[in-house]
Amino acid sequence: MTDSHKSLFFLHDDALRYHFYADHPFDQRRIEMTQDLLFQIGALYPTEQVQAACASLEALQLNHREDYITAVKELSQTIPDPDYLVRTAQYGLDHEDTPYFEGMHEAASAIVGGSIAACEAVMEGKALHALHMAGGLHHAFPDKAAGFCVYNDASIAIASIRKKYGARVLYIDTDVHHGDGVQWSFYTDPEVMTYSIHETGKYLFPGTGFVQERGEGEGFGICVNVPLEPYTEDDSWLSSFRDTIGRAAASFKPDIIVSQHGCDAHALDPLSHMHCSMRIYQEMPAIIHQLAHTYCNGRWVALGGGGYDIWRVVPRAWSLLWLEMIQHPLAAQLRAEPLTPLPAAWLHKWQHNSPTPLPTTWLDDTSDWTPMPRRELIEKQNSHIVTLAQEYIR
């Protein structure tokens, strides 16, 4: 494999310090567990990880207001400025979802820097694919934090691509929560297509992402949303994804794909209502991978995102993503043998910390899962949404 065809794995140590409080659902141990799982199978070595620089003020300002960045900096201090403590609500940093914490600016800037560096590596031909699993904080707005997200690394990285390279960007968001911050950042931009498949906002944060949200002005028709019903299962999720993302990519013809891989549509995730298995986290990266080679000469940057069963779901899902990116032999093996055992050493190491028994196989054995009683109605509604989304794609 030549240097221009390798995949790069980005992670800044400071990104692991992105931590709100002890029992907050956003827990960066999921990254450490994923790293360790990949180390155990020889799919990643510590020396292969790329440490990117933290994002500069200029980079942060590609998506965030200067006064908001200043507020984040001030609230990151050991003893915050009292003038900013009384304005935390103004900046969305006052409640249990996204409260300010010491070192917040540095940790969030490290995450942004990793996503920018991953995109630049691919755009400059240093790598064909790049993964930055600490990224994907897609809910932050220019002037406000939201949904566990302080800075919107995805929006900043995409804005950087547009400014530096003038490339057309297809953003694919597979998090169970709508990628609202990224959508609104580029809602009028005809050069950035935002695509999001998620649980409908009728029942789940952030309450947006309806199929009728299609962009405005010159960007009308460049925004694609596929909101699915609660308790959607694998077959319906995957058919909805395949039937819309392929058409979107063919219509838009991007120069690069930036994808967000929140893995919280799994049945075990505590913050959503979906009933999918690990299978969708095997199949979606493969579909995106193929699209990248079909339309972008392979240029593909993958980011992390949500995922709140950090023990049983996230390490497997994000490992499957990396295995697909590097075309590791295990990725092909798992198609034939989905119940291949996880490494015993990894299970032994992490079971001591996990409050629940860890899964023992790479994919889930769904043979004893109880089928959803409303399956037919759920699939019918999802099919209706897919039809609308297909009609709306410009």
Short mmCIF file of C-alpha atoms in Angstrom, two decimals:
data_model
loop_
_atom_site.label_atom_id
_atom_site.label_comp_id
_atom_site.label_asym_id
_atom_site.label_seq_id
_atom_site.Cartn_x
_atom_site.Cartn_y
_atom_site.Cartn_z
CA MET A 1 0.00 0.00 0.00
CA THR A 2 1.42 3.37 -0.98
CA ASP A 3 1.43 6.34 1.39
CA SER A 4 -1.38 7.97 -0.62
CA HIS A 5 -3.62 4.95 -0.06
CA LYS A 6 -3.16 4.35 3.64
CA SER A 7 -5.70 5.11 6.35
CA LEU A 8 -4.72 7.36 9.25
CA PHE A 9 -6.01 7.20 12.83
CA PHE A 10 -6.12 10.59 14.59
CA LEU A 11 -6.33 11.13 18.34
CA HIS A 12 -5.06 13.92 20.58
CA ASP A 13 -4.48 12.96 24.22
CA ASP A 14 -6.30 16.10 25.38
CA ALA A 15 -9.48 14.86 23.68
CA LEU A 16 -9.72 12.21 26.39
CA ARG A 17 -10.07 15.03 28.91
CA TYR A 18 -13.39 16.09 27.41
CA HIS A 19 -15.33 15.11 30.53
CA PHE A 20 -18.29 16.87 32.14
CA TYR A 21 -18.76 15.07 35.50
CA ALA A 22 -18.54 11.59 37.01
CA ASP A 23 -21.86 10.09 35.94
CA HIS A 24 -22.37 12.03 32.73
CA PRO A 25 -23.35 9.74 29.83
CA PHE A 26 -20.62 11.17 27.57
CA ASP A 27 -17.70 9.02 28.71
CA GLN A 28 -14.39 8.98 26.87
CA ARG A 29 -13.45 5.59 28.27
CA ARG A 30 -15.23 4.34 25.17
CA ILE A 31 -12.29 5.62 23.10
CA GLU A 32 -9.75 3.89 25.31
CA MET A 33 -11.70 0.64 25.11
CA THR A 34 -11.91 0.87 21.33
CA GLN A 35 -8.20 1.59 21.03
CA ASP A 36 -7.42 -1.39 23.24
CA LEU A 37 -9.68 -3.70 21.24
CA LEU A 38 -7.92 -2.68 18.04
CA PHE A 39 -4.52 -3.11 19.70
CA GLN A 40 -5.50 -6.62 20.84
CA ILE A 41 -6.26 -7.80 17.30
CA GLY A 42 -3.28 -6.08 15.70
CA ALA A 43 -5.40 -3.66 13.67
CA LEU A 44 -3.78 -0.59 15.27
CA TYR A 45 -0.53 0.12 17.06
CA PRO A 46 0.10 3.03 19.46
CA THR A 47 2.85 4.40 17.22
CA GLU A 48 0.38 4.67 14.31
CA GLN A 49 -1.84 7.22 16.03
CA VAL A 50 -1.48 10.76 14.71
CA GLN A 51 -1.45 13.58 17.28
CA ALA A 52 -2.91 16.67 15.65
CA ALA A 53 -2.47 20.19 16.98
CA CYS A 54 -5.30 21.90 18.84
CA ALA A 55 -7.48 24.15 16.73
CA SER A 56 -6.49 27.80 16.47
CA LEU A 57 -8.77 30.72 17.25
CA GLU A 58 -9.00 31.40 13.53
CA ALA A 59 -10.21 27.84 12.93
CA LEU A 60 -12.79 27.97 15.72
CA GLN A 61 -14.14 31.20 14.25
CA LEU A 62 -15.02 29.38 11.03
CA ASN A 63 -18.16 28.28 12.88
CA HIS A 64 -18.30 29.98 16.29
CA ARG A 65 -18.76 33.56 17.39
CA GLU A 66 -15.82 35.24 19.08
CA ASP A 67 -17.82 36.07 22.21
CA TYR A 68 -18.85 32.42 22.58
CA ILE A 69 -15.24 31.22 22.24
CA THR A 70 -14.19 33.78 24.86
CA ALA A 71 -16.91 32.52 27.20
CA VAL A 72 -15.76 28.91 26.76
CA LYS A 73 -12.19 29.95 27.54
CA GLU A 74 -13.19 31.89 30.66
CA LEU A 75 -15.41 29.08 31.96
CA SER A 76 -12.56 26.61 31.44
CA GLN A 77 -10.47 28.23 34.15
CA THR A 78 -9.97 26.65 37.58
CA ILE A 79 -11.73 29.72 39.02
CA PRO A 80 -13.97 31.14 36.25
CA ASP A 81 -14.56 34.85 35.86
CA PRO A 82 -17.74 35.74 37.86
CA ASP A 83 -18.95 37.85 34.94
CA TYR A 84 -19.17 34.69 32.84
CA LEU A 85 -20.61 32.50 35.58
CA VAL A 86 -23.80 34.57 35.51
CA ARG A 87 -24.02 34.18 31.70
CA THR A 88 -23.70 30.41 31.41
CA ALA A 89 -27.34 30.05 30.31
CA GLN A 90 -26.72 32.46 27.44
CA TYR A 91 -24.08 30.10 26.09
CA GLY A 92 -25.82 26.79 26.86
CA LEU A 93 -23.26 25.84 29.49
CA ASP A 94 -25.46 25.96 32.58
CA HIS A 95 -27.36 22.66 32.66
CA GLU A 96 -26.69 18.97 33.16
CA ASP A 97 -26.45 18.13 29.45
CA THR A 98 -23.50 20.38 28.61
CA PRO A 99 -22.19 22.04 31.78
CA TYR A 100 -18.91 23.94 31.76
CA PHE A 101 -15.88 22.17 33.22
CA GLU A 102 -12.25 22.95 33.93
CA GLY A 103 -10.09 22.56 30.82
CA MET A 104 -13.13 22.55 28.54
CA HIS A 105 -11.66 24.86 25.90
CA GLU A 106 -8.42 22.92 25.60
CA ALA A 107 -10.16 19.54 25.35
CA ALA A 108 -12.75 20.78 22.85
CA SER A 109 -10.07 22.53 20.77
CA ALA A 110 -8.09 19.27 20.64
CA ILE A 111 -11.16 17.53 19.22
CA VAL A 112 -11.62 20.23 16.58
CA GLY A 113 -7.94 20.08 15.69
CA GLY A 114 -8.14 16.33 15.13
CA SER A 115 -11.05 16.63 12.73
CA ILE A 116 -9.39 19.42 10.76
CA ALA A 117 -6.14 17.46 10.52
CA ALA A 118 -7.95 14.31 9.37
CA CYS A 119 -9.64 16.27 6.59
CA GLU A 120 -6.43 17.98 5.53
CA ALA A 121 -4.55 14.66 5.40
CA VAL A 122 -7.13 13.28 2.99
CA MET A 123 -7.46 16.43 0.89
CA GLU A 124 -3.67 16.72 0.55
CA GLY A 125 -3.31 13.09 -0.50
CA LYS A 126 -1.39 11.97 2.59
CA ALA A 127 -4.07 9.35 3.19
CA LEU A 128 -7.05 8.00 1.34
CA HIS A 129 -9.15 7.57 4.48
CA ALA A 130 -8.88 9.01 7.99
CA LEU A 131 -10.64 8.28 11.27
CA HIS A 132 -10.99 10.69 14.18
CA MET A 133 -13.25 8.92 16.63
CA ALA A 134 -13.10 11.71 19.22
CA GLY A 135 -14.85 13.97 16.70
CA GLY A 136 -18.46 14.16 15.61
CA LEU A 137 -19.76 16.72 18.15
CA HIS A 138 -22.55 17.76 15.83
CA HIS A 139 -24.98 19.66 18.09
CA ALA A 140 -22.98 22.80 18.97
CA PHE A 141 -24.12 26.08 17.44
CA PRO A 142 -22.12 29.22 16.56
CA ASP A 143 -23.11 30.90 19.82
CA LYS A 144 -24.20 28.06 22.08
CA ALA A 145 -23.30 24.60 23.37
CA ALA A 146 -25.89 21.83 23.13
CA GLY A 147 -26.29 18.08 23.42
CA PHE A 148 -22.88 17.36 25.04
CA CYS A 149 -21.15 19.43 22.32
CA VAL A 150 -19.09 22.56 23.08
CA TYR A 151 -17.43 23.17 19.70
CA ASN A 152 -18.82 21.72 16.47
CA ASP A 153 -15.72 20.02 15.07
CA ALA A 154 -17.60 18.61 12.07
CA SER A 155 -18.86 22.01 10.93
CA ILE A 156 -15.46 23.62 11.46
CA ALA A 157 -13.63 20.87 9.56
CA ILE A 158 -16.08 21.12 6.66
CA ALA A 159 -15.81 24.92 6.61
CA SER A 160 -12.03 24.52 6.54
CA ILE A 161 -12.27 22.18 3.55
CA ARG A 162 -14.47 24.66 1.74
CA LYS A 163 -12.18 27.62 2.49
CA LYS A 164 -8.86 25.93 1.72
CA TYR A 165 -9.74 23.53 -1.09
CA GLY A 166 -13.10 24.64 -2.47
CA ALA A 167 -14.24 21.01 -2.44
CA ARG A 168 -17.84 19.81 -2.51
CA VAL A 169 -18.51 18.01 0.76
CA LEU A 170 -21.08 15.29 1.46
CA TYR A 171 -21.67 15.08 5.21
CA ILE A 172 -23.30 11.80 6.29
CA ASP A 173 -24.62 11.65 9.86
CA THR A 174 -25.62 8.20 11.16
CA ASP A 175 -26.06 9.21 14.82
CA VAL A 176 -29.51 8.39 16.23
CA HIS A 177 -29.85 12.09 17.07
CA HIS A 178 -30.33 14.52 14.19
CA GLY A 179 -27.15 16.34 13.14
CA ASP A 180 -28.73 19.72 13.67
CA GLY A 181 -25.68 21.88 14.27
CA VAL A 182 -24.03 20.79 11.03
CA GLN A 183 -27.27 21.06 9.05
CA TRP A 184 -27.94 24.64 10.10
CA SER A 185 -24.31 25.63 9.47
CA PHE A 186 -24.68 24.80 5.77
CA TYR A 187 -28.43 25.12 5.23
CA THR A 188 -28.03 27.64 2.40
CA ASP A 189 -24.74 26.33 0.97
CA PRO A 190 -25.10 24.45 -2.34
CA GLU A 191 -21.56 23.06 -2.01
CA VAL A 192 -22.22 21.09 1.21
CA MET A 193 -24.85 18.37 1.27
CA THR A 194 -25.91 17.36 4.77
CA TYR A 195 -27.51 13.95 5.13
CA SER A 196 -28.84 12.64 8.43
CA ILE A 197 -30.58 9.37 9.28
CA HIS A 198 -31.89 9.35 12.84
CA GLU A 199 -34.78 8.69 15.17
CA THR A 200 -37.58 11.12 14.43
CA GLY A 201 -37.47 14.40 16.30
CA LYS A 202 -41.07 13.82 17.36
CA TYR A 203 -39.71 11.80 20.28
CA LEU A 204 -35.99 12.48 20.58
CA PHE A 205 -33.53 15.35 21.09
CA PRO A 206 -32.97 17.74 19.37
CA GLY A 207 -36.52 17.70 18.00
CA THR A 208 -35.50 18.53 14.44
CA GLY A 209 -34.48 16.69 11.29
CA PHE A 210 -37.86 16.24 9.64
CA VAL A 211 -37.96 15.19 6.01
CA GLN A 212 -39.31 18.59 4.97
CA GLU A 213 -36.10 20.30 6.16
CA ARG A 214 -34.49 20.56 2.73
CA GLY A 215 -32.24 23.62 2.83
CA GLU A 216 -32.94 27.20 1.81
CA GLY A 217 -31.94 29.59 -0.95
CA GLU A 218 -29.18 28.19 -3.15
CA GLY A 219 -28.95 25.24 -0.78
CA PHE A 220 -32.54 24.15 -1.29
CA GLY A 221 -32.64 20.42 -2.01
CA ILE A 222 -29.08 19.90 -0.71
CA CYS A 223 -30.23 18.96 2.80
CA VAL A 224 -31.52 15.38 3.23
CA ASN A 225 -33.20 14.02 6.37
CA VAL A 226 -34.41 10.47 6.98
CA PRO A 227 -36.25 10.47 10.34
CA LEU A 228 -37.19 6.93 11.37
CA GLU A 229 -39.76 5.63 13.80
CA PRO A 230 -38.86 4.53 17.34
CA TYR A 231 -38.07 0.80 17.62
CA THR A 232 -36.85 0.58 14.05
CA GLU A 233 -34.88 -2.65 13.52
CA ASP A 234 -31.87 -3.53 11.36
CA ASP A 235 -33.62 -4.35 8.09
CA SER A 236 -35.70 -1.20 8.01
CA TRP A 237 -32.82 1.04 9.13
CA LEU A 238 -30.46 -0.37 6.52
CA SER A 239 -32.93 -0.33 3.65
CA SER A 240 -33.82 3.26 4.51
CA PHE A 241 -30.14 4.17 4.50
CA ARG A 242 -29.27 2.38 1.26
CA ASP A 243 -32.29 3.73 -0.61
CA THR A 244 -31.51 7.36 0.23
CA ILE A 245 -27.77 7.80 0.64
CA GLY A 246 -27.00 6.24 -2.74
CA ARG A 247 -29.36 8.61 -4.49
CA ALA A 248 -28.06 11.59 -2.53
CA ALA A 249 -24.42 10.84 -3.41
CA ALA A 250 -25.26 10.23 -7.08
CA SER A 251 -27.12 13.53 -7.27
CA PHE A 252 -24.55 15.62 -5.42
CA LYS A 253 -21.30 14.06 -6.72
CA PRO A 254 -19.05 15.10 -3.83
CA ASP A 255 -15.30 15.58 -3.82
CA ILE A 256 -15.00 14.17 -0.29
CA ILE A 257 -17.23 12.42 2.22
CA VAL A 258 -17.16 13.37 5.91
CA SER A 259 -19.20 10.89 7.93
CA GLN A 260 -20.30 10.93 11.57
CA HIS A 261 -20.64 7.54 13.26
CA GLY A 262 -22.61 7.93 16.44
CA CYS A 263 -23.55 4.38 17.47
CA ASP A 264 -26.56 5.13 19.64
CA ALA A 265 -29.28 3.53 17.49
CA HIS A 266 -28.36 0.21 19.08
CA ALA A 267 -31.05 -1.49 21.15
CA LEU A 268 -28.83 -1.28 24.25
CA ASP A 269 -28.25 2.47 24.08
CA PRO A 270 -29.91 4.20 27.06
CA LEU A 271 -30.65 7.51 25.32
CA SER A 272 -32.73 6.44 22.31
CA HIS A 273 -35.62 4.15 21.41
CA MET A 274 -34.24 2.16 18.47
CA HIS A 275 -33.92 -1.61 18.27
CA CYS A 276 -30.95 -2.11 15.96
CA SER A 277 -28.04 -4.48 16.44
CA MET A 278 -24.33 -4.30 15.71
CA ARG A 279 -25.14 -5.29 12.13
CA ILE A 280 -25.92 -1.71 11.08
CA TYR A 281 -22.48 -0.63 12.31
CA GLN A 282 -20.92 -3.24 10.09
CA GLU A 283 -22.98 -2.38 7.02
CA MET A 284 -23.13 1.42 7.04
CA PRO A 285 -19.34 1.96 6.92
CA ALA A 286 -19.14 -0.52 4.03
CA ILE A 287 -21.78 1.43 2.11
CA ILE A 288 -20.05 4.75 2.76
CA HIS A 289 -16.70 3.24 1.82
CA GLN A 290 -18.08 2.17 -1.55
CA LEU A 291 -19.62 5.60 -2.16
CA ALA A 292 -16.28 7.25 -1.44
CA HIS A 293 -14.58 5.16 -4.10
CA THR A 294 -17.44 5.63 -6.56
CA TYR A 295 -17.67 9.43 -6.33
CA CYS A 296 -14.63 10.83 -4.46
CA ASN A 297 -11.63 8.82 -5.61
CA GLY A 298 -11.78 7.23 -2.16
CA ARG A 299 -11.57 10.46 -0.11
CA TRP A 300 -13.31 9.69 3.16
CA VAL A 301 -13.02 11.11 6.68
CA ALA A 302 -14.92 9.39 9.49
CA LEU A 303 -15.71 10.95 12.87
CA GLY A 304 -17.14 9.45 16.04
CA GLY A 305 -20.20 10.90 17.75
CA GLY A 306 -22.79 9.61 20.19
CA GLY A 307 -22.88 6.21 21.82
CA TYR A 308 -23.76 5.81 25.47
CA ASP A 309 -23.53 2.11 26.15
CA ILE A 310 -19.78 2.48 26.36
CA TRP A 311 -19.19 -1.11 27.43
CA ARG A 312 -21.25 -3.31 25.13
CA VAL A 313 -21.73 -1.21 22.00
CA VAL A 314 -19.24 1.56 21.26
CA PRO A 315 -15.93 -0.38 21.23
CA ARG A 316 -17.30 -2.96 18.82
CA ALA A 317 -19.04 -0.41 16.56
CA TRP A 318 -16.05 1.91 16.20
CA SER A 319 -13.67 -1.01 15.76
CA LEU A 320 -15.85 -2.30 12.92
CA LEU A 321 -15.59 1.14 11.31
CA TRP A 322 -11.78 1.09 11.40
CA LEU A 323 -11.65 -2.52 10.18
CA GLU A 324 -13.72 -1.46 7.17
CA MET A 325 -11.56 1.58 6.48
CA ILE A 326 -8.33 -0.43 6.41
CA GLN A 327 -9.94 -3.49 4.79
CA HIS A 328 -8.67 -5.69 7.61
CA PRO A 329 -9.15 -9.45 6.98
CA LEU A 330 -11.38 -9.65 10.05
CA ALA A 331 -13.94 -7.39 8.33
CA ALA A 332 -14.42 -10.01 5.60
CA GLN A 333 -14.38 -12.84 8.12
CA LEU A 334 -17.19 -11.29 10.12
CA ARG A 335 -19.46 -11.30 7.08
CA ALA A 336 -19.21 -15.07 7.00
CA GLU A 337 -18.86 -15.58 10.75
CA PRO A 338 -20.61 -12.71 12.58
CA LEU A 339 -20.40 -14.46 15.94
CA THR A 340 -16.62 -14.62 15.89
CA PRO A 341 -15.44 -14.30 19.52
CA LEU A 342 -13.97 -11.07 20.85
CA PRO A 343 -10.39 -11.36 22.19
CA ALA A 344 -10.39 -13.08 25.56
CA ALA A 345 -7.69 -10.76 26.90
CA TRP A 346 -9.77 -7.69 26.06
CA LEU A 347 -12.85 -9.16 27.75
CA HIS A 348 -10.84 -10.07 30.84
CA LYS A 349 -9.31 -6.60 31.09
CA TRP A 350 -12.52 -4.60 30.80
CA GLN A 351 -15.06 -6.88 32.45
CA HIS A 352 -13.65 -5.85 35.83
CA ASN A 353 -14.80 -2.29 35.15
CA SER A 354 -18.08 -2.97 33.36
CA PRO A 355 -21.29 -2.87 35.44
CA THR A 356 -22.86 -5.42 33.10
CA PRO A 357 -21.63 -8.58 31.34
CA LEU A 358 -19.73 -7.73 28.16
CA PRO A 359 -20.73 -9.31 24.84
CA THR A 360 -18.45 -12.15 23.81
CA THR A 361 -18.86 -11.90 20.02
CA TRP A 362 -18.18 -9.15 17.48
CA LEU A 363 -21.78 -8.98 16.25
CA ASP A 364 -24.94 -9.64 18.21
CA ASP A 365 -26.77 -12.94 18.27
CA THR A 366 -30.27 -11.59 17.62
CA SER A 367 -31.93 -15.00 17.36
CA ASP A 368 -33.45 -14.62 20.80
CA TRP A 369 -34.33 -10.93 20.54
CA THR A 370 -38.05 -10.27 20.89
CA PRO A 371 -39.43 -8.90 17.59
CA MET A 372 -41.08 -5.51 17.77
CA PRO A 373 -44.87 -5.96 17.96
CA ARG A 374 -45.46 -2.95 15.69
CA ARG A 375 -42.83 -3.98 13.14
CA GLU A 376 -45.14 -3.79 10.12
CA LEU A 377 -46.42 -0.32 11.01
CA ILE A 378 -42.91 0.93 11.77
CA GLU A 379 -41.56 -0.33 8.46
CA LYS A 380 -44.51 1.14 6.56
CA GLN A 381 -43.97 4.58 8.07
CA ASN A 382 -40.23 4.41 7.41
CA SER A 383 -40.89 3.44 3.78
CA HIS A 384 -43.14 6.47 3.44
CA ILE A 385 -40.38 8.74 4.77
CA VAL A 386 -37.86 7.18 2.38
CA THR A 387 -40.17 7.83 -0.57
CA LEU A 388 -40.50 11.48 0.43
CA ALA A 389 -36.76 11.85 0.94
CA GLN A 390 -36.05 10.33 -2.47
CA GLU A 391 -38.48 12.70 -4.14
CA TYR A 392 -36.94 15.69 -2.39
CA ILE A 393 -33.33 14.95 -3.35
CA ARG A 394 -32.35 17.47 -5.99
#
